CSV table of C-alpha atoms in Angstrom, one decimal:
chain,number,residue,atom,x,y,z
A,257,MET,CA,135.1,34.4,47.2
A,258,PRO,CA,136.3,30.7,39.7
A,259,LYS,CA,138.0,33.2,40.3
A,260,ASP,CA,139.3,30.6,37.5
A,261,VAL,CA,139.4,29.8,41.3
A,262,ASP,CA,144.6,30.8,45.4
A,263,VAL,CA,141.6,29.9,46.6
A,264,TRP,CA,140.6,30.6,50.2
A,265,GLU,CA,141.9,28.0,52.7
A,266,PRO,CA,142.1,27.7,56.1
A,267,GLN,CA,146.0,28.4,58.4
A,268,ASP,CA,148.1,25.6,59.3
A,269,LYS,CA,149.0,26.1,62.9
A,270,LYS,CA,152.7,26.7,63.3
A,271,GLY,CA,154.8,24.4,64.5
A,272,SER,CA,152.1,21.7,65.3
A,273,ARG,CA,153.1,18.1,65.2
A,274,GLN,CA,151.3,16.3,61.7
A,275,LYS,CA,150.5,12.6,61.3
A,276,GLY,CA,152.2,10.7,59.2
A,277,ALA,CA,151.3,7.5,57.0
A,278,SER,CA,151.1,5.4,60.1
A,279,GLY,CA,149.2,7.7,62.0
A,280,SER,CA,151.7,8.2,64.1
A,281,GLU,CA,153.3,12.3,65.3
A,282,THR,CA,155.8,12.9,63.3
A,283,ALA,CA,157.9,16.2,64.4
A,284,PRO,CA,158.8,19.0,61.9
A,285,ALA,CA,160.7,17.6,59.6
A,286,SER,CA,163.3,20.7,59.2
A,287,GLN,CA,164.4,19.6,63.1
A,288,GLU,CA,164.5,15.7,61.9
A,289,ARG,CA,166.2,16.0,58.7
A,290,LYS,CA,170.0,16.3,58.0
A,291,SER,CA,172.3,17.8,56.1
A,292,SER,CA,173.4,15.6,54.1
A,293,ASP,CA,170.7,15.4,51.2
A,294,LYS,CA,172.9,13.8,48.5
A,295,GLU,CA,171.1,11.2,47.4
A,296,GLY,CA,168.8,11.2,44.3
A,297,LYS,CA,170.7,14.4,43.3
A,298,THR,CA,173.1,14.5,40.8
A,299,GLU,CA,175.0,17.4,39.0
A,300,GLY,CA,172.3,19.6,38.0
A,301,HIS,CA,169.9,18.3,38.2
A,302,PRO,CA,166.9,18.8,41.8
A,303,THR,CA,167.2,16.3,44.6
A,304,MET,CA,164.0,14.0,43.5
A,305,LYS,CA,162.7,11.8,46.5
A,306,PRO,CA,159.9,9.5,47.3
A,307,PHE,CA,156.8,10.3,49.1
A,308,THR,CA,158.2,9.7,53.1
A,309,ASP,CA,156.8,11.2,55.5
A,310,GLU,CA,159.4,13.2,56.6
A,311,ASP,CA,160.3,14.3,53.0
A,312,VAL,CA,156.4,15.6,52.5
A,313,GLU,CA,156.5,17.4,56.0
A,314,TYR,CA,160.0,19.1,55.1
A,315,TYR,CA,158.2,20.2,51.4
A,316,LEU,CA,155.3,21.5,53.2
A,317,GLN,CA,157.4,23.7,55.7
A,318,THR,CA,159.9,24.5,53.1
A,319,LYS,CA,158.5,25.2,49.8
A,320,VAL,CA,154.8,25.5,50.7
A,321,GLU,CA,155.0,27.9,53.7
A,322,GLN,CA,157.5,29.9,51.6
A,323,ARG,CA,154.7,30.2,48.8
A,324,HIS,CA,152.3,31.1,51.3
A,325,LEU,CA,154.4,34.1,52.8
A,326,LEU,CA,155.3,35.3,50.0
A,327,VAL,CA,151.7,35.8,48.6
A,328,SER,CA,150.7,36.9,51.9
A,329,LYS,CA,152.8,39.6,51.8
A,330,THR,CA,152.0,40.0,47.9
A,331,VAL,CA,148.1,40.2,48.5
A,332,ASP,CA,148.6,42.7,51.4
A,333,GLU,CA,150.9,45.2,49.5
A,334,VAL,CA,148.4,44.7,46.2
A,335,GLN,CA,145.1,45.1,48.4
A,336,MET,CA,146.4,48.6,50.0
A,337,MET,CA,146.7,49.9,46.2
A,338,ILE,CA,143.4,48.7,45.1
A,339,GLN,CA,141.3,49.7,48.2
A,340,GLN,CA,142.8,53.7,47.7
A,341,LEU,CA,142.1,53.3,43.8
A,342,THR,CA,138.2,51.7,44.4
A,343,THR,CA,138.0,54.1,47.0
A,344,GLU,CA,138.4,57.0,44.6
A,345,VAL,CA,136.0,54.8,41.9
A,346,SER,CA,133.8,54.7,44.3
A,347,CYS,CA,133.7,58.8,44.8
A,348,ARG,CA,133.7,59.4,40.8
A,349,ASP,CA,130.7,57.0,40.6
A,350,ILE,CA,128.6,55.7,44.0
A,351,ARG,CA,128.0,52.6,41.6
A,352,PHE,CA,131.1,51.2,42.1
A,353,GLN,CA,131.8,50.2,45.8
A,354,PRO,CA,135.5,50.0,47.7
A,355,ILE,CA,137.1,46.4,48.2
A,356,SER,CA,137.9,45.8,51.7
A,357,ASN,CA,142.0,45.1,53.2
A,358,SER,CA,141.1,42.0,55.1
A,359,GLY,CA,144.1,40.2,54.2
A,360,ILE,CA,144.5,37.0,52.3
A,361,HIS,CA,141.3,35.1,53.1
A,362,ASN,CA,139.1,38.8,51.7
A,363,GLU,CA,136.7,37.4,49.7
A,364,ASN,CA,136.4,39.6,47.0
A,365,PHE,CA,140.3,38.4,46.3
A,366,LYS,CA,141.4,35.1,44.3
A,367,VAL,CA,145.1,34.3,44.2
A,368,LEU,CA,145.2,32.4,40.6
A,369,THR,CA,149.0,32.1,40.7
A,370,PRO,CA,151.8,33.8,42.7
A,371,SER,CA,151.4,36.5,40.4
A,372,GLN,CA,148.2,36.6,38.7
A,373,PHE,CA,145.3,38.0,41.0
A,374,LEU,CA,141.2,38.5,40.4
A,375,MET,CA,139.4,40.7,42.3
A,376,THR,CA,135.3,41.3,42.2
A,377,VAL,CA,134.6,45.1,43.0
A,378,PRO,CA,130.9,45.0,44.5
A,379,LEU,CA,128.6,46.8,42.6
A,380,ARG,CA,126.1,49.5,44.8
A,381,GLY,CA,122.6,49.6,44.4
A,382,LEU,CA,121.1,46.6,43.4
A,383,THR,CA,118.7,44.7,45.7
A,384,GLY,CA,116.0,42.2,45.8
A,385,TYR,CA,116.8,40.0,43.1
A,386,LYS,CA,114.3,38.0,41.0
A,387,GLU,CA,115.2,35.1,38.4
A,388,HIS,CA,113.6,35.6,35.1
A,389,GLN,CA,111.7,32.8,33.5
A,390,VAL,CA,111.0,33.5,30.0
A,391,ARG,CA,113.0,36.4,28.2
A,392,ARG,CA,113.3,37.6,24.6
A,393,TRP,CA,117.0,38.4,24.6
A,394,ARG,CA,118.5,41.8,22.9
A,395,TYR,CA,121.6,41.6,21.2
A,396,TYR,CA,124.0,45.0,20.6
A,397,THR,CA,127.0,46.6,20.0
A,398,VAL,CA,128.9,48.1,22.9
A,399,GLN,CA,127.7,51.7,21.5
A,400,GLY,CA,123.8,51.5,21.7
A,401,GLU,CA,123.1,49.9,18.0
A,402,LYS,CA,120.5,47.1,18.3
A,403,LEU,CA,121.9,44.4,16.0
A,404,LEU,CA,119.9,42.4,13.7
A,405,SER,CA,120.7,38.8,14.2
A,406,SER,CA,121.9,37.2,17.7
A,407,VAL,CA,125.8,37.0,18.6
A,408,ARG,CA,125.4,34.2,20.8
A,409,ASN,CA,123.5,32.6,23.5
A,410,PRO,CA,124.5,32.4,26.9
A,411,GLU,CA,126.4,29.5,27.8
A,412,GLU,CA,126.4,27.2,31.1
A,413,LEU,CA,128.2,29.8,33.7
A,414,HIS,CA,126.5,32.8,31.7
A,415,GLN,CA,123.0,34.5,32.0
A,416,TRP,CA,121.7,38.5,30.9
A,417,LEU,CA,120.3,40.7,33.8
A,418,GLU,CA,118.1,43.0,33.6
A,419,VAL,CA,117.6,46.3,35.8
A,420,GLU,CA,113.7,45.4,36.2
A,421,GLN,CA,115.0,41.7,38.5
A,422,PHE,CA,115.8,44.2,41.6
A,423,SER,CA,113.0,45.6,43.0
A,424,LYS,CA,115.5,48.3,44.5
A,425,SER,CA,117.8,50.2,42.3
A,426,LEU,CA,119.9,53.2,42.2
A,427,GLN,CA,118.7,55.8,39.3
A,428,GLN,CA,121.9,55.7,37.7
A,429,TRP,CA,121.6,52.4,36.9
A,430,HIS,CA,118.8,53.0,34.7
A,431,ASP,CA,121.2,56.1,32.7
A,432,THR,CA,122.5,54.8,29.6
A,433,ASP,CA,126.0,54.6,30.3
A,434,MET,CA,125.2,51.0,31.4
A,435,ASN,CA,122.1,50.6,30.8
A,436,PHE,CA,120.4,49.4,27.0
A,437,GLU,CA,116.8,48.7,26.8
A,438,GLY,CA,116.6,47.8,30.5
A,439,ASP,CA,119.7,45.3,30.2
A,440,LEU,CA,122.5,45.8,32.1
A,441,VAL,CA,125.2,45.6,29.5
A,442,PRO,CA,128.9,44.2,31.2
A,443,ALA,CA,130.8,45.8,28.4
A,444,LYS,CA,129.2,49.2,29.5
A,445,VAL,CA,129.8,48.5,32.9
A,446,LEU,CA,133.6,47.8,31.6
A,447,ALA,CA,134.3,50.5,29.8
A,448,VAL,CA,132.9,53.3,33.1
A,449,PHE,CA,135.2,50.9,35.3
A,450,ARG,CA,138.2,51.5,33.0
A,451,ASP,CA,138.2,55.2,32.5
A,452,LEU,CA,137.1,55.7,36.4
A,453,VAL,CA,140.1,52.9,36.8
A,454,GLU,CA,142.5,55.0,34.6
A,455,LYS,CA,141.6,58.4,35.8
A,456,SER,CA,141.8,57.1,39.6
A,457,ILE,CA,145.2,55.9,38.8
A,458,ILE,CA,146.5,59.3,38.0
A,459,THR,CA,144.3,60.9,41.0
A,460,CYS,CA,145.5,58.3,43.7
A,461,ASP,CA,149.2,59.1,42.4
A,462,LEU,CA,149.4,55.7,41.3
A,463,SER,CA,151.3,55.8,37.9
A,464,ARG,CA,154.2,54.5,39.0
A,465,LYS,CA,153.0,51.0,40.8
A,466,ILE,CA,149.5,50.7,38.6
A,467,SER,CA,149.4,50.6,35.4
A,468,LEU,CA,146.0,50.3,32.9
A,469,LEU,CA,147.0,46.9,30.6
A,470,GLU,CA,145.6,47.0,27.0
A,471,SER,CA,143.3,44.2,26.5
A,472,PHE,CA,141.6,42.4,23.3
A,473,SER,CA,138.1,41.9,24.8
A,474,SER,CA,136.9,44.2,27.4
A,475,VAL,CA,138.0,43.4,30.6
A,476,VAL,CA,139.8,45.0,33.6
A,477,ARG,CA,143.8,44.8,33.8
A,478,VAL,CA,146.3,46.3,35.7
A,479,ALA,CA,150.0,45.8,36.6
A,480,VAL,CA,150.7,46.1,39.6
A,481,GLU,CA,154.6,46.5,41.3
A,482,THR,CA,155.6,45.2,44.6
A,483,SER,CA,158.4,45.0,46.6
A,484,ASN,CA,158.9,41.4,45.2
A,485,LEU,CA,157.1,40.9,41.8
A,486,GLN,CA,155.0,42.4,39.5
A,487,VAL,CA,151.7,40.7,39.7
A,488,GLU,CA,149.1,40.8,36.7
A,489,VAL,CA,145.4,41.5,38.7
A,490,GLU,CA,141.8,41.3,36.8
A,491,LEU,CA,139.6,43.7,38.1
A,492,VAL,CA,136.1,42.4,38.0
A,493,PRO,CA,133.0,44.4,38.7
A,494,THR,CA,130.5,41.8,40.1
A,495,VAL,CA,126.5,41.9,41.4
A,496,GLU,CA,126.6,39.8,44.8
A,497,ILE,CA,123.2,37.8,44.7
A,498,LEU,CA,122.8,37.1,48.8
A,499,THR,CA,118.9,36.4,49.0
A,500,CYS,CA,119.2,32.9,46.8
A,501,TRP,CA,120.6,30.3,44.7
A,502,PRO,CA,120.6,30.3,40.9
A,503,GLU,CA,118.1,27.7,39.0
A,504,LYS,CA,121.2,26.6,36.4
A,505,ALA,CA,123.0,25.6,39.6
A,506,ARG,CA,120.9,22.5,40.4
A,507,TRP,CA,123.8,21.2,42.8
A,508,PRO,CA,123.4,19.0,44.2
A,509,ARG,CA,122.1,16.8,41.9
A,510,CYS,CA,121.5,13.9,43.6
A,511,LEU,CA,122.0,13.2,47.6
A,512,ARG,CA,125.5,12.5,48.5
A,513,ARG,CA,127.5,11.7,51.6
A,514,TRP,CA,129.9,14.8,50.6
A,515,PRO,CA,129.0,17.3,51.8
A,516,SER,CA,126.1,16.7,54.4
A,517,GLN,CA,122.5,17.7,54.2
A,518,GLU,CA,123.5,20.6,56.3
A,519,LYS,CA,126.4,21.9,55.0
A,520,VAL,CA,124.8,22.3,52.0
A,521,GLN,CA,121.6,24.5,52.9
A,522,CYS,CA,124.1,26.4,54.8
A,523,VAL,CA,126.5,26.9,51.4
A,524,LYS,CA,122.9,27.8,49.5
A,525,SER,CA,122.3,30.4,51.8
A,526,PHE,CA,124.8,32.4,51.0
A,527,GLY,CA,123.8,33.1,47.2
A,528,PHE,CA,125.9,33.4,44.1
A,529,ASN,CA,127.6,36.5,42.6
A,530,LEU,CA,127.5,37.5,39.3
A,531,LEU,CA,130.4,39.3,37.5
A,532,ALA,CA,131.0,41.6,34.4
A,533,ARG,CA,133.9,39.3,32.3
A,534,SER,CA,132.5,39.1,28.9
A,535,ASN,CA,130.1,41.9,26.8
A,536,TYR,CA,126.9,40.6,26.6
A,537,HIS,CA,126.5,38.3,29.5
A,538,TRP,CA,127.2,37.9,33.4
A,539,GLN,CA,129.5,35.2,34.7
A,540,LEU,CA,128.0,33.1,37.7
A,541,GLY,CA,130.7,32.8,40.7
A,542,PHE,CA,130.7,31.3,43.5
A,543,SER,CA,133.3,32.2,45.8
A,544,ARG,CA,131.1,32.8,48.8
A,545,ALA,CA,130.1,29.0,48.5
A,546,GLU,CA,133.5,27.5,47.7
A,547,ARG,CA,134.9,28.9,50.7
A,548,LEU,CA,132.5,27.5,53.0
A,549,LEU,CA,133.4,24.0,51.5
A,550,MET,CA,137.0,24.8,51.9
A,551,GLU,CA,136.5,25.9,55.1
A,552,GLY,CA,135.3,22.5,57.4
A,553,ILE,CA,137.0,20.4,54.3
A,554,ASP,CA,139.0,18.6,57.1
A,555,GLU,CA,136.9,18.9,59.6
A,556,ASP,CA,136.9,14.7,60.1
A,557,GLY,CA,140.8,15.0,60.8
A,558,GLY,CA,141.7,14.4,56.8
A,559,CYS,CA,145.0,15.4,55.2
A,560,ARG,CA,142.8,16.7,52.0
A,561,MET,CA,144.6,20.0,52.4
A,562,LYS,CA,147.8,19.1,52.9
A,563,CYS,CA,147.4,17.6,49.5
A,564,PHE,CA,146.1,20.3,47.8
A,565,ARG,CA,148.7,22.8,48.9
A,566,VAL,CA,151.5,19.8,48.0
A,567,MET,CA,149.1,19.0,44.7
A,568,ARG,CA,149.3,23.4,44.0
A,569,GLN,CA,153.2,23.3,44.8
A,570,MET,CA,154.1,20.9,42.2
A,571,LYS,CA,152.0,22.5,39.7
A,572,GLU,CA,153.5,25.5,40.0
A,573,ASP,CA,157.4,24.5,40.4
A,574,ILE,CA,157.0,21.2,37.9
A,575,TRP,CA,154.1,20.3,35.7
A,576,CYS,CA,152.8,23.8,35.0
A,577,LYS,CA,155.1,26.9,35.4
A,578,GLY,CA,154.9,30.4,34.4
A,579,ASN,CA,153.1,33.6,34.8
A,580,LYS,CA,150.1,33.3,32.9
A,581,PRO,CA,149.7,29.0,32.8
A,582,VAL,CA,146.9,26.9,31.4
A,583,LEU,CA,146.2,25.6,35.1
A,584,THR,CA,145.6,27.8,38.0
A,585,SER,CA,144.8,27.3,41.6
A,586,TYR,CA,140.8,27.6,41.0
A,587,HIS,CA,141.2,24.7,38.2
A,588,LEU,CA,143.1,22.7,41.6
A,589,GLN,CA,139.9,23.4,43.7
A,590,MET,CA,137.3,22.3,41.0
A,591,VAL,CA,139.8,18.8,41.1
A,592,LEU,CA,139.6,18.7,45.3
A,593,LEU,CA,136.0,18.8,45.4
A,594,TRP,CA,135.2,16.4,42.5
A,595,THR,CA,137.2,14.1,44.5
A,596,CYS,CA,136.0,15.1,48.0
A,597,GLU,CA,132.3,13.9,47.1
A,598,LYS,CA,133.5,10.8,45.4
A,599,TYR,CA,135.4,10.2,48.3
A,600,PRO,CA,133.3,11.2,50.8
A,601,ARG,CA,134.8,9.3,54.0
A,602,ALA,CA,137.0,9.8,56.9
A,603,LYS,CA,138.7,6.8,55.7
A,604,ASP,CA,139.5,8.3,52.5
A,605,TRP,CA,141.7,11.0,53.5
A,606,ARG,CA,143.6,9.4,56.3
A,607,TYR,CA,146.6,9.0,54.7
A,608,PHE,CA,148.9,11.2,52.9
A,609,ARG,CA,150.2,9.3,50.0
A,610,GLU,CA,147.1,7.8,49.1
A,611,GLY,CA,144.9,11.0,49.1
A,612,PHE,CA,147.5,13.2,47.2
A,613,LEU,CA,147.8,10.5,44.1
A,614,ARG,CA,144.2,9.7,43.7
A,615,LEU,CA,143.9,13.7,43.6
A,616,VAL,CA,146.6,13.9,41.1
A,617,ARG,CA,145.1,11.1,38.9
A,618,LYS,CA,142.0,13.0,39.0
A,619,LEU,CA,144.0,15.9,37.6
A,620,HIS,CA,145.7,13.8,34.9
A,621,LYS,CA,142.4,12.9,33.9
A,622,CYS,CA,140.3,15.8,33.4
A,623,VAL,CA,143.6,17.3,31.6
A,624,SER,CA,144.2,14.9,28.9
A,625,GLN,CA,140.3,14.4,28.5
A,626,HIS,CA,140.5,18.5,27.9
A,627,PHE,CA,137.2,18.1,30.4
A,628,LEU,CA,136.9,19.9,33.7
A,629,LYS,CA,133.6,20.1,35.1
A,630,HIS,CA,132.5,23.1,37.5
A,631,TYR,CA,131.2,21.6,40.6
A,632,PHE,CA,128.0,23.8,40.7
A,633,LEU,CA,127.6,24.2,37.2
A,634,ARG,CA,128.1,20.2,35.6
A,635,ASP,CA,127.7,20.8,32.0
A,636,ALA,CA,130.3,23.7,32.2
A,637,ASN,CA,133.7,22.8,31.0
A,638,LEU,CA,136.4,25.1,32.7
A,639,PHE,CA,138.7,24.0,30.0
A,640,GLN,CA,136.3,25.1,26.7
A,641,TYR,CA,138.9,27.8,26.0
A,642,ALA,CA,142.2,26.2,27.3
A,643,ASN,CA,145.3,25.8,25.0
A,644,THR,CA,145.1,21.9,23.9
A,645,SER,CA,148.7,22.1,23.4
A,646,ASP,CA,149.4,23.4,26.8
A,647,LEU,CA,147.2,20.8,28.1
A,648,ASP,CA,148.5,18.2,26.7
A,649,LEU,CA,152.0,19.0,27.5
A,650,VAL,CA,151.0,19.5,31.3
A,651,ALA,CA,149.4,15.6,31.2
A,652,GLY,CA,152.4,14.4,29.4
A,653,LYS,CA,154.3,15.6,33.4
A,654,LEU,CA,151.5,14.1,35.0
A,655,ILE,CA,151.5,10.6,33.6
A,656,VAL,CA,155.2,10.5,34.2
A,657,PHE,CA,155.0,11.5,37.7
A,658,LEU,CA,152.3,9.0,38.4
A,659,GLU,CA,154.6,6.7,36.9
A,660,ASN,CA,157.4,7.0,39.6
A,661,PRO,CA,155.8,9.5,42.2
A,662,VAL,CA,158.7,11.2,43.6
A,663,ILE,CA,158.9,14.9,45.4
A,664,CYS,CA,161.2,17.9,44.4
A,665,LEU,CA,163.0,19.3,47.3
A,666,ASP,CA,165.0,21.6,45.6
């Protein structure tokens, strides 16, 4: 399991009856809806409808369910190929572990958009992690030449990593191909990994399906051809830390009603990840923690996931379209978690319209201010490197929607 993070979400029970805004059960909208849907539609324009229970259910059962089926099929195809690829990579270098093929809820897999995925590739042979309090930072080129001055300090989401921080490590982690004077260097890890991926694509006879993409940075991205569309997958070597919670993530900072203290302790017990996504510093990731929070998010009978799914669909259809949008599902997940913390009670999520508009207002505030706090690292701005013009365009569309909330049924 940001990863910039489609996030993991619990499955809907197909055919189940949903509660409407009044709290009463409604039959599946596809059964109730009549074919004469001409009101609200003009020539050449989509059908825009107010948020009635029936229209929301129809939207869920058509648009949202259609997206889920497409993404699930695409994920299955991509995972099958990437599993084959990473198995070959692992045979060439034992430090890289092959990914598992466990469907859309694979904790190593994030769907940022229907055509943009992130997959973490676990690194093997580093166990018994402990944090270092004091450190004299070193800076160097990827070739191993020491620089006379520092380049940049770690940002809130980043940290350094030394092989000595692990009580047990494979001898290969001490080799100079990834290690420089004791530092495990993300750029060197990515350089080795990129070379292995390139060779493994040929060995596995996947050249017609997978191609390595050029990049201005050290990240490893591949284009994968599926039966429906081409998707871009970022492959991220990742150190999984299962034994502790990072000191940087002072969460929760004060006593909150959501999540419960029991849930907080459970979430922290699953640890965190360190992702190789930059030259010098490892990026902190919390995919397992995020998955656990999403997993039981509606155990009180609320409609949080329903609100999230509709918001994600409208983001992809109307507010922020495209293959590489400035907003991803991971950003929306952060908005959801913050809103759940602010509105923790079951009654806050009893009615769809109220909960949904609350989420959209929070999203608009973050987008218009160009500031979205990471849920676990509150000083980290997930919009720090986002295109501000793109954010402003999204903010404009969101304010238009909030002034007249309607749903697009086409």
